[in-house]
Amino acid sequence: MLKSIFALSRITLWSLLFAGVVLAQQRSRVLPIHLAMQVSDLSPTQGPIAGETIVTISGTGLTGAAISLDGQAVSPLSQSDTSITLRMAAHDNGYVVIAVTAADGTVAYYRYLYVPPRLDEIPPGYITTIAGVGNFKGDFGPALAATIDPNNLGFDPQGNLYIGEPTFNEVSRITPDGVIERFAGTGETPVDQLPCCGNGGPATRGQISFPRGVAVDAAGNVYIPDANHRIRRVDARTRVITTIGGTGAAGFSGDGGQATAARINQPTYLAVSGSALFFLDFSNSRIRRIGADGRISTVAGTGVRGFSGDGGPATAAMFDTTADPDAGGLAMDSGGNLFFIDTGNGRIRRIDAQTGIITTFSTIDTTNHPKAIAVDRDGNVYVFVSPIVLKMSPSGTLLKSWGNRPGGFSPDGTSLDQLHFGWDVKGMTFDAAGNLVYADNIVGRVRRLNFSTNTVETIGGDAPATIGEEGAAIGAALNLSNGDIALTHSRDLLIADGRVRRVNSAGTITTIAGHALGISNGNNVPALSANLGALALFVGPTDEIDTVSFNGYPYHIDAQGIARMLAGRSCGYSGDGGPATSAELCQPWDIQRDRDGNAFIADSNNNRIRRVDARTGTITTVAGSGPTNGFENYYPGNGSFCGDGGLAVNACLRTPYSIAFDADDNLFVSDSFNRRIRRIDRLSGIITTFVQTLNTVSTIRFDRDGYLYANYRDRVVRFDRNGTLQIVAGTAGQVGFNGDGGPAIQATLNHGYGQSSGIAVNDAGDVFFVDNGNRRVRVVRAGALQR
């Protein structure tokens, strides 16, 4: 999914903002006891997406106050000492932040919610949103009230903190006075394009894909790794974004030439030394350098994964960071020596700035997810080995450690010797005072080890609170980078966004299972206390729930709300013929049950479908013969296509993301990268191709009339029994967000990375689907298509 840098605590701050009550913040070091401006109310706090709502801000001392919406100045309709009125323009559904700034720098913040039409207000075939506020995360307001996905971190000379936020596809900035803003990226899942993604324009309009890292040079220029195989730079003075490395095509080429003509492959982490930028060219198993002259070179790695080379030139050495793109990290000391985590080999390695010689600086425990590394001004090296931060001297001697087992969450003010880190710290850096600042990703905060007070405090992030945790679903923040939906027998909608959320007929959302800071991999525990990481959903006859999780475990949640694991984990393939709880799976993406209650699992990165017997708990493979893809190796993956007309267990699948049963209990498989939906006959076990598709298909689900619905990247479609395709929503070739309140086939959607984009159809024929790149659940009213 924190000691305040404001005068108010995080809890008080959140409760004030969420209730719509103003926070007064002084943009200086001292808050005066009496503020000249006092803001008491904003009314109304929501209005339709069509706009034209007149909003009144009430208070005293409002004469001359400046008004902005999401950081952009606006002119009020009227303004006096006691009130300001605004006419709200049309806007997509979700929140905007209204800031009222007095002449002395005092700022008051409000959230205003744009509301789309209700389902019963739109004609047949029209579309609207029923849950989610899109990519709103609290930008342009107090950082302590924002929802963040912190990865790598960096400070500029002015004390601004930059945060790579991959699931939001943006880089955020927290200013010294505690305001968070979107610094680079649009906040939407990018669509790669030429000319590239906003080059030459404002950084906030430049598209960025999954930026795990960030680095800042001495002049304040910000560097960003773009997962679309580019390195981006934001100029400190103009805030203009450009590409300084990579063509956007995956590959390896270009050493010795201009970096903009070179091919790179999924850059992840960065480090700056003087005018040179270093980056981990993840899929190429190399560390590369872009110099002040714009030329690119390799400084470490041969392109072959392994271990070798200590004592020799780093360019002839092998290392292994490719097991997990989120692992690893680069750091530079003041002498320009480069340190990096060689994850697969359990080492921190060092490249000498003068000689280019690589050595092992320290060995580390790879079973505990080493992920973040930083070097302080004295050359001491810090590394996170879950859930501990280790401090080593420049010679590699262990000096100190922080953190206690197990990983977890400690409130602000906890002494450092009592501290619990979350198990997924992904970035570390140092502030101007030399305090360690870290990105506690699983907790959802950026925090600081304040060495002068010996306590932990928060700089940004409000977790475990969530925007719209309970209340109207249309005002809730949803983590739908990947997620499924399902309908209960009482017609409530369930949403998997890491947790399981329920939306009832009144449009109210509650959490019924899962907790971001709960028991990791909990078995036989209350579902509300388990860290489920819920992805897929299946609802049984008594509203019991099955899900598969981000951490790889399939779970069953019974009618009493107890969660238990259905099968084992590990990214491997084993266990057939034995108990499922002892078997290995590799990143399963779907789970469904047949009419007899047997659980079927899309074991995606094993290119197989597995079956767990309802009576015995024994696991077997029912479709697919491999090979295994390996962890995070979805595309292009290792699978192939074969087997039509034969037994499904002998067939070749290529990353099957989803499964569904028809009314006769025949099993359908989304054979995603073979661009097919395949059918396995219930009685014979023979596999055939039901339909060949032009696009990769993620989630598939049947309605009661036997139509099969599927999510493409840019559309929702329906197949009849003959495989004839009909468009339900979306415009071919267009990706984005618009169209609520209008015809669904004219709307634009964004199914993001296409691994899990849930879909469900109720008895009336209304089609609900996860528009996951837009972090919303949308619905098309029945009646446009014949049933």
GROMACS .gro file of C-alpha atoms in nm, residues 481-710:
model
  230
  481SER     CA    1  -0.319  -0.180  -1.090
  482ASN     CA    2  -0.435  -0.542  -1.109
  483GLY     CA    3  -0.759  -0.664  -0.959
  484ASP     CA    4  -1.073  -0.867  -1.009
  485ILE     CA    5  -1.439  -0.818  -0.928
  486ALA     CA    6  -1.722  -1.060  -0.855
  487LEU     CA    7  -2.091  -1.043  -0.763
  488THR     CA    8  -2.228  -1.203  -0.448
  489HIS     CA    9  -2.561  -1.384  -0.439
  490SER     CA   10  -2.712  -1.078  -0.269
  491ARG     CA   11  -2.593  -0.870  -0.571
  492ASP     CA   12  -2.322  -0.686  -0.381
  493LEU     CA   13  -2.006  -0.619  -0.577
  494LEU     CA   14  -1.672  -0.747  -0.446
  495ILE     CA   15  -1.350  -0.573  -0.551
  496ALA     CA   16  -1.000  -0.717  -0.511
  497ASP     CA   17  -0.755  -0.432  -0.459
  498GLY     CA   18  -0.505  -0.614  -0.241
  499ARG     CA   19  -0.784  -0.645   0.010
  500VAL     CA   20  -1.142  -0.753  -0.060
  501ARG     CA   21  -1.388  -0.461  -0.061
  502ARG     CA   22  -1.767  -0.491  -0.072
  503VAL     CA   23  -1.997  -0.238  -0.241
  504ASN     CA   24  -2.363  -0.277  -0.145
  505SER     CA   25  -2.673  -0.168  -0.335
  506ALA     CA   26  -2.659   0.175  -0.172
  507GLY     CA   27  -2.309   0.232  -0.314
  508THR     CA   28  -2.134   0.207   0.023
  509ILE     CA   29  -1.792   0.043   0.035
  510THR     CA   30  -1.646  -0.156   0.325
  511THR     CA   31  -1.342  -0.379   0.363
  512ILE     CA   32  -1.429  -0.740   0.442
  513ALA     CA   33  -1.091  -0.913   0.408
  514GLY     CA   34  -0.725  -0.824   0.399
  515HIS     CA   35  -0.506  -0.573   0.576
  516ALA     CA   36  -0.196  -0.411   0.429
  517LEU     CA   37  -0.016  -0.425   0.764
  518GLY     CA   38  -0.168  -0.751   0.876
  519ILE     CA   39  -0.038  -1.102   0.924
  520SER     CA   40   0.179  -1.185   0.627
  521ASN     CA   41   0.077  -1.511   0.461
  522GLY     CA   42  -0.169  -1.572   0.744
  523ASN     CA   43  -0.324  -1.918   0.757
  524ASN     CA   44  -0.635  -1.999   0.960
  525VAL     CA   45  -0.662  -1.639   1.077
  526PRO     CA   46  -0.943  -1.381   1.057
  527ALA     CA   47  -0.947  -1.256   0.700
  528LEU     CA   48  -0.950  -0.892   0.813
  529SER     CA   49  -0.611  -0.942   0.980
  530ALA     CA   50  -0.441  -1.125   0.691
  531ASN     CA   51  -0.210  -0.962   0.438
  532LEU     CA   52  -0.391  -1.124   0.144
  533GLY     CA   53  -0.269  -0.920  -0.152
  534ALA     CA   54  -0.595  -1.021  -0.321
  535LEU     CA   55  -0.597  -1.037  -0.704
  536ALA     CA   56  -0.862  -1.277  -0.835
  537LEU     CA   57  -1.207  -1.349  -0.690
  538PHE     CA   58  -1.450  -1.639  -0.691
  539VAL     CA   59  -1.771  -1.636  -0.487
  540GLY     CA   60  -1.912  -1.969  -0.374
  541PRO     CA   61  -2.271  -2.077  -0.298
  542THR     CA   62  -2.273  -1.931   0.054
  543ASP     CA   63  -2.069  -1.623  -0.038
  544GLU     CA   64  -1.742  -1.784   0.066
  545ILE     CA   65  -1.452  -1.636  -0.131
  546ASP     CA   66  -1.147  -1.769  -0.311
  547THR     CA   67  -0.862  -1.542  -0.413
  548VAL     CA   68  -0.505  -1.558  -0.534
  549SER     CA   69  -0.262  -1.305  -0.404
  550PHE     CA   70   0.027  -1.083  -0.503
  551ASN     CA   71   0.246  -1.299  -0.282
  552GLY     CA   72   0.155  -1.612  -0.479
  553TYR     CA   73  -0.075  -1.793  -0.238
  554PRO     CA   74  -0.430  -1.903  -0.319
  555TYR     CA   75  -0.661  -1.838  -0.022
  556HIS     CA   76  -1.008  -1.954   0.076
  557ILE     CA   77  -1.217  -1.729   0.301
  558ASP     CA   78  -1.505  -1.919   0.456
  559ALA     CA   79  -1.849  -1.788   0.549
  560GLN     CA   80  -1.722  -1.715   0.902
  561GLY     CA   81  -1.446  -1.488   0.768
  562ILE     CA   82  -1.148  -1.715   0.833
  563ALA     CA   83  -0.872  -1.721   0.572
  564ARG     CA   84  -0.667  -2.030   0.499
  565MET     CA   85  -0.414  -2.112   0.232
  566LEU     CA   86  -0.524  -2.353  -0.040
  567ALA     CA   87  -0.181  -2.419  -0.188
  568GLY     CA   88   0.185  -2.352  -0.137
  569ARG     CA   89   0.392  -2.083  -0.293
  570SER     CA   90   0.753  -2.042  -0.404
  571CYS     CA   91   0.807  -1.966  -0.769
  572GLY     CA   92   0.846  -2.322  -0.885
  573TYR     CA   93   0.653  -2.619  -1.016
  574SER     CA   94   0.610  -2.920  -0.791
  575GLY     CA   95   0.366  -3.116  -0.579
  576ASP     CA   96   0.132  -3.287  -0.825
  577GLY     CA   97  -0.030  -3.589  -0.668
  578GLY     CA   98   0.021  -3.460  -0.313
  579PRO     CA   99  -0.139  -3.205  -0.083
  580ALA     CA  100  -0.181  -2.866  -0.248
  581THR     CA  101  -0.048  -2.692   0.062
  582SER     CA  102   0.292  -2.850  -0.008
  583ALA     CA  103   0.297  -2.771  -0.379
  584GLU     CA  104   0.484  -2.494  -0.559
  585LEU     CA  105   0.309  -2.244  -0.787
  586CYS     CA  106   0.454  -1.952  -0.978
  587GLN     CA  107   0.254  -1.630  -0.969
  588PRO     CA  108  -0.100  -1.759  -1.029
  589TRP     CA  109  -0.344  -1.498  -1.158
  590ASP     CA  110  -0.687  -1.658  -1.133
  591ILE     CA  111  -0.891  -1.909  -0.937
  592GLN     CA  112  -1.237  -2.052  -1.013
  593ARG     CA  113  -1.436  -2.358  -0.904
  594ASP     CA  114  -1.632  -2.614  -1.100
  595ARG     CA  115  -1.984  -2.733  -1.011
  596ASP     CA  116  -1.838  -2.992  -0.770
  597GLY     CA  117  -1.638  -2.735  -0.576
  598ASN     CA  118  -1.294  -2.831  -0.707
  599ALA     CA  119  -1.064  -2.529  -0.728
  600PHE     CA  120  -0.887  -2.456  -1.057
  601ILE     CA  121  -0.587  -2.222  -1.056
  602ALA     CA  122  -0.430  -2.041  -1.350
  603ASP     CA  123  -0.065  -2.114  -1.262
  604SER     CA  124   0.041  -1.843  -1.501
  605ASN     CA  125   0.419  -1.851  -1.493
  606ASN     CA  126   0.421  -2.230  -1.500
  607ASN     CA  127   0.208  -2.221  -1.817
  608ARG     CA  128  -0.033  -2.466  -1.659
  609ILE     CA  129  -0.379  -2.498  -1.506
  610ARG     CA  130  -0.380  -2.677  -1.171
  611ARG     CA  131  -0.673  -2.846  -0.991
  612VAL     CA  132  -0.719  -2.881  -0.614
  613ASP     CA  133  -0.962  -3.158  -0.527
  614ALA     CA  134  -1.242  -3.031  -0.300
  615ARG     CA  135  -1.252  -3.352  -0.098
  616THR     CA  136  -0.889  -3.458  -0.066
  617GLY     CA  137  -0.695  -3.133  -0.118
  618THR     CA  138  -0.473  -3.310  -0.372
  619ILE     CA  139  -0.328  -3.095  -0.651
  620THR     CA  140  -0.286  -3.207  -1.012
  621THR     CA  141  -0.216  -3.044  -1.347
  622VAL     CA  142  -0.511  -3.054  -1.587
  623ALA     CA  143  -0.380  -2.838  -1.871
  624GLY     CA  144  -0.044  -2.723  -2.000
  625SER     CA  145   0.291  -2.895  -2.017
  626GLY     CA  146   0.516  -2.600  -1.932
  627PRO     CA  147   0.787  -2.484  -1.952
  628THR     CA  148   0.816  -2.263  -1.645
  629ASN     CA  149   0.861  -1.893  -1.715
  630GLY     CA  150   1.030  -1.802  -1.388
  631PHE     CA  151   0.953  -1.520  -1.150
  632GLU     CA  152   0.818  -1.202  -1.316
  633ASN     CA  153   0.889  -1.339  -1.662
  634TYR     CA  154   0.547  -1.287  -1.813
  635TYR     CA  155   0.627  -1.148  -2.154
  636PRO     CA  156   0.740  -1.274  -2.391
  637GLY     CA  157   0.765  -1.572  -2.159
  638ASN     CA  158   0.879  -1.918  -2.256
  639GLY     CA  159   0.555  -2.083  -2.360
  640SER     CA  160   0.440  -2.177  -2.708
  641PHE     CA  161   0.127  -2.299  -2.882
  642CYS     CA  162   0.044  -2.664  -2.940
  643GLY     CA  163  -0.199  -2.938  -2.857
  644ASP     CA  164  -0.534  -2.852  -3.012
  645GLY     CA  165  -0.732  -3.169  -3.062
  646GLY     CA  166  -0.543  -3.360  -2.794
  647LEU     CA  167  -0.551  -3.391  -2.418
  648ALA     CA  168  -0.522  -3.054  -2.247
  649VAL     CA  169  -0.253  -3.179  -2.012
  650ASN     CA  170  -0.021  -3.223  -2.311
  651ALA     CA  171  -0.099  -2.883  -2.467
  652CYS     CA  172   0.128  -2.580  -2.479
  653LEU     CA  173   0.003  -2.261  -2.311
  654ARG     CA  174   0.169  -1.921  -2.300
  655THR     CA  175   0.103  -1.736  -1.974
  656PRO     CA  176  -0.260  -1.827  -1.905
  657TYR     CA  177  -0.401  -1.539  -1.702
  658SER     CA  178  -0.764  -1.637  -1.654
  659ILE     CA  179  -1.008  -1.928  -1.650
  660ALA     CA  180  -1.387  -1.961  -1.656
  661PHE     CA  181  -1.648  -2.238  -1.659
  662ASP     CA  182  -1.950  -2.236  -1.889
  663ALA     CA  183  -2.291  -2.368  -1.784
  664ASP     CA  184  -2.190  -2.724  -1.884
  665ASP     CA  185  -1.870  -2.704  -1.677
  666ASN     CA  186  -1.638  -2.691  -1.975
  667LEU     CA  187  -1.324  -2.497  -1.884
  668PHE     CA  188  -1.218  -2.193  -2.089
  669VAL     CA  189  -0.862  -2.058  -2.064
  670SER     CA  190  -0.730  -1.715  -2.154
  671ASP     CA  191  -0.412  -1.830  -2.332
  672SER     CA  192  -0.293  -1.473  -2.327
  673PHE     CA  193   0.027  -1.452  -2.528
  674ASN     CA  194  -0.096  -1.709  -2.777
  675ARG     CA  195  -0.382  -1.462  -2.827
  676ARG     CA  196  -0.642  -1.732  -2.796
  677ILE     CA  197  -0.924  -1.838  -2.572
  678ARG     CA  198  -0.915  -2.216  -2.549
  679ARG     CA  199  -1.181  -2.465  -2.444
  680ILE     CA  200  -1.126  -2.787  -2.248
  681ASP     CA  201  -1.409  -3.037  -2.275
  682ARG     CA  202  -1.533  -3.147  -1.934
  683LEU     CA  203  -1.584  -3.510  -2.029
  684SER     CA  204  -1.297  -3.584  -2.267
  685GLY     CA  205  -1.029  -3.339  -2.147
  686ILE     CA  206  -0.965  -3.244  -2.513
  687ILE     CA  207  -0.846  -2.888  -2.574
  688THR     CA  208  -0.943  -2.675  -2.874
  689THR     CA  209  -0.926  -2.309  -2.969
  690PHE     CA  210  -1.258  -2.139  -2.904
  691VAL     CA  211  -1.152  -1.812  -3.063
  692GLN     CA  212  -0.830  -1.651  -3.183
  693THR     CA  213  -0.804  -1.286  -3.086
  694LEU     CA  214  -0.617  -0.988  -3.222
  695ASN     CA  215  -0.526  -0.862  -2.876
  696THR     CA  216  -0.401  -1.018  -2.556
  697VAL     CA  217  -0.695  -1.120  -2.338
  698SER     CA  218  -0.676  -1.102  -1.960
  699THR     CA  219  -0.984  -1.187  -1.752
  700ILE     CA  220  -1.272  -1.391  -1.898
  701ARG     CA  221  -1.614  -1.451  -1.740
  702PHE     CA  222  -1.950  -1.598  -1.853
  703ASP     CA  223  -2.293  -1.449  -1.799
  704ARG     CA  224  -2.604  -1.655  -1.727
  705ASP     CA  225  -2.696  -1.670  -2.096
  706GLY     CA  226  -2.368  -1.826  -2.204
  707TYR     CA  227  -2.196  -1.519  -2.349
  708LEU     CA  228  -1.825  -1.493  -2.270
  709TYR     CA  229  -1.696  -1.148  -2.174
  710ALA     CA  230  -1.331  -1.048  -2.192
   0.00000   0.00000   0.00000
